[in-house]
Tab-separated table of C-alpha atoms and ligand atoms in Angstrom:
chain	number	residue	atom	x	y	z
A	1	MET	CA	191.059	165.258	-37.648
A	2	THR	CA	188.861	162.160	-37.710
A	3	ALA	CA	186.500	161.775	-34.756
A	4	LYS	CA	187.148	158.681	-32.624
A	5	GLU	CA	183.558	158.508	-31.454
A	6	VAL	CA	180.347	160.477	-31.964
A	7	ARG	CA	178.721	161.063	-28.586
A	8	VAL	CA	174.995	161.609	-28.401
A	9	GLY	CA	172.953	163.344	-25.699
A	10	LEU	CA	169.330	162.275	-25.980
A	11	LEU	CA	166.518	164.521	-24.741
A	12	GLY	CA	163.535	162.217	-24.135
A	13	LEU	CA	163.105	158.468	-23.849
A	14	GLY	CA	159.486	157.986	-24.883
A	15	THR	CA	158.142	156.381	-28.065
A	16	VAL	CA	160.717	157.967	-30.373
A	17	GLY	CA	163.633	158.140	-27.906
A	18	THR	CA	163.336	154.430	-27.136
A	19	GLY	CA	163.530	153.717	-30.858
A	20	VAL	CA	166.574	155.966	-31.226
A	21	VAL	CA	168.446	154.129	-28.449
A	22	SER	CA	167.658	150.696	-29.818
A	23	ILE	CA	168.513	151.632	-33.413
A	24	ILE	CA	171.827	153.214	-32.377
A	25	ARG	CA	172.660	149.960	-30.610
A	26	ARG	CA	171.312	147.448	-33.105
A	27	HIS	CA	172.684	149.275	-36.159
A	28	GLN	CA	176.093	150.082	-34.694
A	29	ASP	CA	177.967	148.292	-37.487
A	30	GLU	CA	176.088	150.188	-40.206
A	31	LEU	CA	176.527	153.496	-38.350
A	32	ARG	CA	180.226	152.870	-37.855
A	33	HIS	CA	180.543	152.148	-41.564
A	34	GLN	CA	178.643	155.310	-42.565
A	35	VAL	CA	180.130	157.695	-39.997
A	36	GLY	CA	183.611	156.217	-39.751
A	37	CYS	CA	183.563	155.755	-35.968
A	38	PRO	CA	181.270	154.394	-33.222
A	39	VAL	CA	178.147	156.350	-32.280
A	40	THR	CA	177.328	156.120	-28.575
A	41	VAL	CA	174.571	157.434	-26.339
A	42	LYS	CA	176.296	159.277	-23.478
A	43	LYS	CA	173.338	160.740	-21.598
A	44	VAL	CA	169.557	160.503	-21.694
A	45	VAL	CA	167.318	163.185	-20.205
A	46	VAL	CA	163.874	162.202	-18.921
A	47	ARG	CA	161.283	163.746	-16.613
A	48	ASP	CA	160.937	160.721	-14.333
A	49	LYS	CA	164.084	158.660	-13.729
A	50	ALA	CA	162.122	155.982	-11.841
A	51	LYS	CA	159.784	155.153	-14.739
A	52	PRO	CA	160.320	151.669	-16.201
A	53	ARG	CA	161.657	151.807	-19.774
A	54	PRO	CA	160.988	149.362	-22.595
A	55	VAL	CA	164.661	149.546	-23.560
A	56	GLU	CA	167.580	148.469	-21.399
A	57	ILE	CA	169.606	151.490	-20.404
A	58	GLU	CA	172.369	151.880	-17.829
A	59	GLU	CA	171.111	153.831	-14.815
A	60	SER	CA	174.198	156.043	-14.885
A	61	LEU	CA	173.235	157.363	-18.329
A	62	VAL	CA	169.796	158.586	-17.296
A	63	THR	CA	169.326	162.043	-15.799
A	64	ASP	CA	166.500	164.472	-15.112
A	65	GLN	CA	168.862	167.454	-15.363
A	66	ILE	CA	168.938	168.797	-18.911
A	67	GLU	CA	172.122	170.759	-18.143
A	68	ASP	CA	173.925	167.396	-17.946
A	69	VAL	CA	173.568	167.274	-21.722
A	70	LEU	CA	173.535	170.936	-22.755
A	71	PHE	CA	176.782	171.782	-20.949
A	72	ASP	CA	178.636	168.487	-21.309
A	73	GLN	CA	181.727	169.246	-23.391
A	74	ASP	CA	181.956	165.597	-24.434
A	75	ILE	CA	178.573	165.515	-26.147
A	76	ASP	CA	178.750	166.202	-29.888
A	77	ILE	CA	175.115	165.811	-30.923
A	78	VAL	CA	171.886	166.552	-29.099
A	79	ILE	CA	168.908	164.510	-30.281
A	80	GLU	CA	165.695	166.160	-29.111
A	81	VAL	CA	162.715	163.805	-28.900
A	82	MET	CA	160.938	165.169	-25.834
A	83	GLY	CA	158.459	167.533	-27.499
A	84	GLY	CA	157.370	170.960	-26.246
A	85	VAL	CA	157.928	174.326	-27.853
A	86	GLU	CA	158.992	177.384	-25.841
A	87	THR	CA	161.302	175.749	-23.288
A	88	THR	CA	162.569	173.278	-25.844
A	89	ARG	CA	163.476	176.169	-28.156
A	90	ASP	CA	165.572	177.683	-25.352
A	91	HIS	CA	167.280	174.342	-24.714
A	92	LEU	CA	168.145	173.827	-28.368
A	93	LEU	CA	169.444	177.385	-28.712
A	94	THR	CA	171.690	176.702	-25.716
A	95	ALA	CA	172.867	173.428	-27.266
A	96	LEU	CA	173.697	175.136	-30.574
A	97	ARG	CA	175.459	178.025	-28.824
A	98	ASN	CA	177.527	175.407	-27.004
A	99	GLY	CA	178.631	174.084	-30.379
A	100	LYS	CA	176.469	170.967	-30.439
A	101	HIS	CA	174.849	169.636	-33.577
A	102	VAL	CA	171.117	169.116	-33.146
A	103	VAL	CA	168.665	166.568	-34.483
A	104	THR	CA	164.995	167.021	-33.663
A	105	ALA	CA	161.741	165.229	-34.491
A	106	ASN	CA	159.706	168.170	-33.188
A	107	LYS	CA	157.449	169.545	-35.923
A	108	ASP	CA	155.706	172.032	-33.627
A	109	LEU	CA	159.044	173.558	-32.688
A	110	MET	CA	160.388	173.571	-36.251
A	111	ALA	CA	157.196	175.074	-37.683
A	112	LEU	CA	157.235	177.912	-35.163
A	113	TYR	CA	160.943	178.516	-34.549
A	114	GLY	CA	162.677	176.629	-37.364
A	115	ALA	CA	163.943	179.776	-39.093
A	116	GLU	CA	165.543	181.096	-35.902
A	117	LEU	CA	167.085	177.751	-34.963
A	118	LEU	CA	168.472	177.230	-38.468
A	119	GLN	CA	169.951	180.742	-38.408
A	120	VAL	CA	171.690	180.132	-35.082
A	121	ALA	CA	172.895	176.711	-36.261
A	122	SER	CA	174.422	178.309	-39.327
A	123	GLU	CA	176.115	181.061	-37.251
A	124	GLN	CA	177.549	178.389	-34.956
A	125	ASN	CA	178.676	176.168	-37.861
A	126	CYS	CA	176.481	173.428	-36.479
A	127	ASP	CA	174.084	171.099	-38.260
A	128	LEU	CA	170.404	171.122	-37.441
A	129	PHE	CA	168.520	168.179	-38.941
A	130	TYR	CA	164.795	167.581	-38.554
A	131	GLU	CA	163.891	164.923	-41.110
A	132	ALA	CA	161.733	162.962	-38.644
A	133	SER	CA	159.510	165.978	-37.984
A	134	VAL	CA	157.593	165.582	-41.272
A	135	ALA	CA	156.895	162.317	-43.083
A	136	GLY	CA	160.113	160.817	-41.712
A	137	GLY	CA	159.365	157.465	-43.306
A	138	ILE	CA	159.536	158.859	-46.859
A	139	PRO	CA	161.867	160.867	-46.215
A	140	ILE	CA	161.074	164.206	-47.832
A	141	LEU	CA	162.944	167.102	-46.201
A	142	ARG	CA	166.452	166.151	-47.314
A	143	SER	CA	165.086	165.410	-50.798
A	144	LEU	CA	163.751	168.968	-50.972
A	145	SER	CA	166.794	170.710	-49.531
A	146	ASP	CA	169.466	168.658	-51.318
A	147	GLY	CA	168.144	166.503	-54.152
A	148	LEU	CA	165.729	169.084	-55.560
A	149	SER	CA	167.706	172.198	-54.640
A	150	ALA	CA	168.139	173.349	-58.253
A	151	ASP	CA	164.555	172.536	-59.221
A	152	ARG	CA	161.740	175.051	-59.213
A	153	ILE	CA	158.874	173.681	-57.158
A	154	THR	CA	155.496	175.043	-58.141
A	155	LYS	CA	153.102	173.126	-55.936
A	156	MET	CA	153.190	171.128	-52.714
A	157	MET	CA	150.465	168.521	-52.146
A	158	GLY	CA	150.280	165.478	-49.957
A	159	ILE	CA	148.609	163.633	-47.124
A	160	VAL	CA	150.696	164.569	-44.126
A	161	ASN	CA	148.486	163.530	-41.232
A	162	GLY	CA	148.129	159.803	-40.623
A	163	THR	CA	145.145	160.083	-38.290
A	164	THR	CA	142.937	162.005	-40.701
A	165	ASN	CA	144.147	159.827	-43.551
A	166	TYR	CA	142.953	156.765	-41.638
A	167	ILE	CA	139.618	158.374	-40.731
A	168	LEU	CA	138.876	159.581	-44.262
A	169	THR	CA	139.889	156.237	-45.788
A	170	LYS	CA	137.593	154.278	-43.482
A	171	MET	CA	134.704	156.723	-43.989
A	172	THR	CA	135.087	156.347	-47.766
A	173	GLN	CA	135.577	152.575	-47.804
A	174	ASN	CA	133.007	151.569	-45.189
A	175	GLY	CA	130.570	154.461	-45.293
A	176	SER	CA	131.030	154.853	-41.517
A	177	SER	CA	130.393	158.129	-39.751
A	178	TYR	CA	133.224	160.414	-38.644
A	179	GLU	CA	132.384	159.824	-34.966
A	180	GLU	CA	132.422	156.018	-35.358
A	181	VAL	CA	135.758	155.941	-37.161
A	182	LEU	CA	137.354	158.398	-34.742
A	183	LYS	CA	136.355	156.147	-31.832
A	184	VAL	CA	137.902	153.090	-33.538
A	185	ALA	CA	141.046	155.102	-34.388
A	186	GLN	CA	141.390	156.054	-30.723
A	187	GLU	CA	140.896	152.440	-29.611
A	188	LEU	CA	143.580	151.303	-32.064
A	189	GLY	CA	145.974	154.032	-30.933
A	190	PHE	CA	145.948	155.819	-34.324
A	191	ALA	CA	144.299	158.881	-32.765
A	192	GLU	CA	145.108	160.596	-29.472
A	193	SER	CA	142.474	160.723	-26.723
A	194	ASP	CA	142.423	164.483	-27.447
A	195	PRO	CA	142.510	164.392	-31.259
A	196	THR	CA	142.199	168.189	-31.735
A	197	ALA	CA	145.659	168.790	-33.236
A	198	ASP	CA	145.059	166.102	-35.861
A	199	VAL	CA	141.399	166.543	-36.747
A	200	GLU	CA	141.388	170.355	-36.638
A	201	GLY	CA	144.327	170.471	-39.066
A	202	LEU	CA	146.961	171.990	-36.764
A	203	ASP	CA	149.366	169.079	-37.199
A	204	ALA	CA	148.985	169.158	-40.997
A	205	ALA	CA	149.382	172.955	-41.080
A	206	ARG	CA	152.635	172.800	-39.114
A	207	LYS	CA	154.029	170.058	-41.316
A	208	MET	CA	153.100	172.015	-44.427
A	209	ALA	CA	154.756	175.135	-42.966
A	210	ILE	CA	158.017	173.171	-42.686
A	211	LEU	CA	157.684	171.740	-46.195
A	212	LEU	CA	156.818	175.111	-47.740
A	213	ARG	CA	159.773	176.808	-46.097
A	214	LEU	CA	162.064	174.344	-47.847
A	215	ALA	CA	160.189	174.214	-51.149
A	216	PHE	CA	159.738	177.958	-51.589
A	217	ARG	CA	162.760	179.176	-49.590
A	218	TRP	CA	160.621	180.965	-47.023
A	219	MET	CA	162.729	181.925	-44.044
A	220	LEU	CA	159.824	183.175	-41.936
A	221	VAL	CA	156.767	181.078	-41.290
B	301	NAP	N1	155.467	159.350	-31.657
B	301	NAP	C1	155.614	159.499	-32.967
B	301	NAP	O1	155.197	158.669	-33.776
B	301	NAP	C2	156.349	160.709	-33.502
B	301	NAP	C3	156.648	160.771	-34.864
B	301	NAP	C4	157.372	161.869	-35.358
B	301	NAP	C5	157.733	162.876	-34.504
B	301	NAP	N2	157.396	162.805	-33.173
B	301	NAP	C6	157.832	163.877	-32.281
B	301	NAP	O2	158.856	163.360	-31.432
B	301	NAP	C7	158.793	163.996	-30.164
B	301	NAP	C8	158.646	162.943	-29.066
B	301	NAP	O3	157.475	162.186	-29.290
B	301	NAP	P1	157.176	160.856	-28.443
B	301	NAP	O4	155.941	160.279	-29.037
B	301	NAP	O5	158.398	160.027	-28.317
B	301	NAP	O6	156.829	161.498	-27.007
B	301	NAP	P2	156.685	160.738	-25.604
B	301	NAP	O7	156.489	159.287	-25.802
B	301	NAP	O8	155.680	161.507	-24.813
B	301	NAP	O9	158.118	160.925	-24.917
B	301	NAP	C9	158.589	162.148	-24.440
B	301	NAP	C10	159.866	161.895	-23.630
B	301	NAP	O10	160.442	163.142	-23.273
B	301	NAP	C11	160.613	163.222	-21.857
B	301	NAP	N3	160.306	164.603	-21.471
B	301	NAP	C12	159.219	165.333	-21.809
B	301	NAP	N4	159.310	166.572	-21.283
B	301	NAP	C13	160.465	166.616	-20.593
B	301	NAP	C14	161.104	167.599	-19.814
B	301	NAP	N5	160.572	168.807	-19.631
B	301	NAP	N6	162.296	167.304	-19.251
B	301	NAP	C15	162.854	166.078	-19.417
B	301	NAP	N7	162.295	165.086	-20.157
B	301	NAP	C16	161.106	165.354	-20.724
B	301	NAP	C17	159.635	162.229	-21.254
B	301	NAP	O11	160.162	161.796	-20.006
B	301	NAP	P3	159.401	160.691	-19.107
B	301	NAP	O12	159.469	159.421	-19.921
B	301	NAP	O13	160.186	160.604	-17.860
B	301	NAP	O14	158.002	161.193	-18.935
B	301	NAP	C18	159.625	161.131	-22.331
B	301	NAP	O15	160.679	160.228	-22.115
B	301	NAP	C19	157.622	164.991	-30.256
B	301	NAP	O16	158.128	166.251	-30.621
B	301	NAP	C20	156.760	164.410	-31.370
B	301	NAP	O17	155.989	165.412	-32.027
B	301	NAP	C21	156.732	161.738	-32.659
């Protein structure tokens, strides 16, 4: 049977979620062509319903109750762009067990619980896609899992953290100190006010854990 509509439940309407909503709207013709039917956002979960949003969204679509998405029989796909690890894992397990396909941009979650979530997705005959979690602009994950699936990968190298890439580039080009460049990166919004996850390597380590699982078929990370 051909679906008449693909209905999306969005978890999070921040930087990424706002982009998801506007792309689904602006690229509706392309999506309809690719998928074969319209793709519509049915519900959006946020923490604070009263917060002004940079994207126009009908009030009736916005909720602060995650169950409105997880248990809605009409929602086909859950797109998780709210971040968090332990609770978010529980939510996505619930979504998968309710037969919903899941898309997530959450590298922390996928690095720590990716194997479990992928296992449950497979048991439930659901898709779990997470391309945006690592180098989404390239993109690399689907290339590894599909395009290179019969190749033997021997080494994985790359710059996976934009903040440290910026800092190291500026230090090399301008001879500036680490502290100076970090301050500029924070002012420009390239580095968080608490840059620990980036500059201590945690972000890069989690991204590499996801890449290595695909490249070397590791199920446990
Ligand atoms: N930003 C990037 O460039 C980027 C790139 C790749 C991947 N990612 C990943 O994408 C995810 C989202 O990032 P982001 O930058 O979009 O984050 P963000 O701007 O902080 O947005 C998070 C959104 O989730 C909602 N939210 C958070 N916790 C919630 C909860 N417990 N219940 C209901 N809603 C909740 C927030 O609601 P309120 O708005 O009401 O507070 C907000 O709308 C993260 O996993 C991040 O690692 C981000």
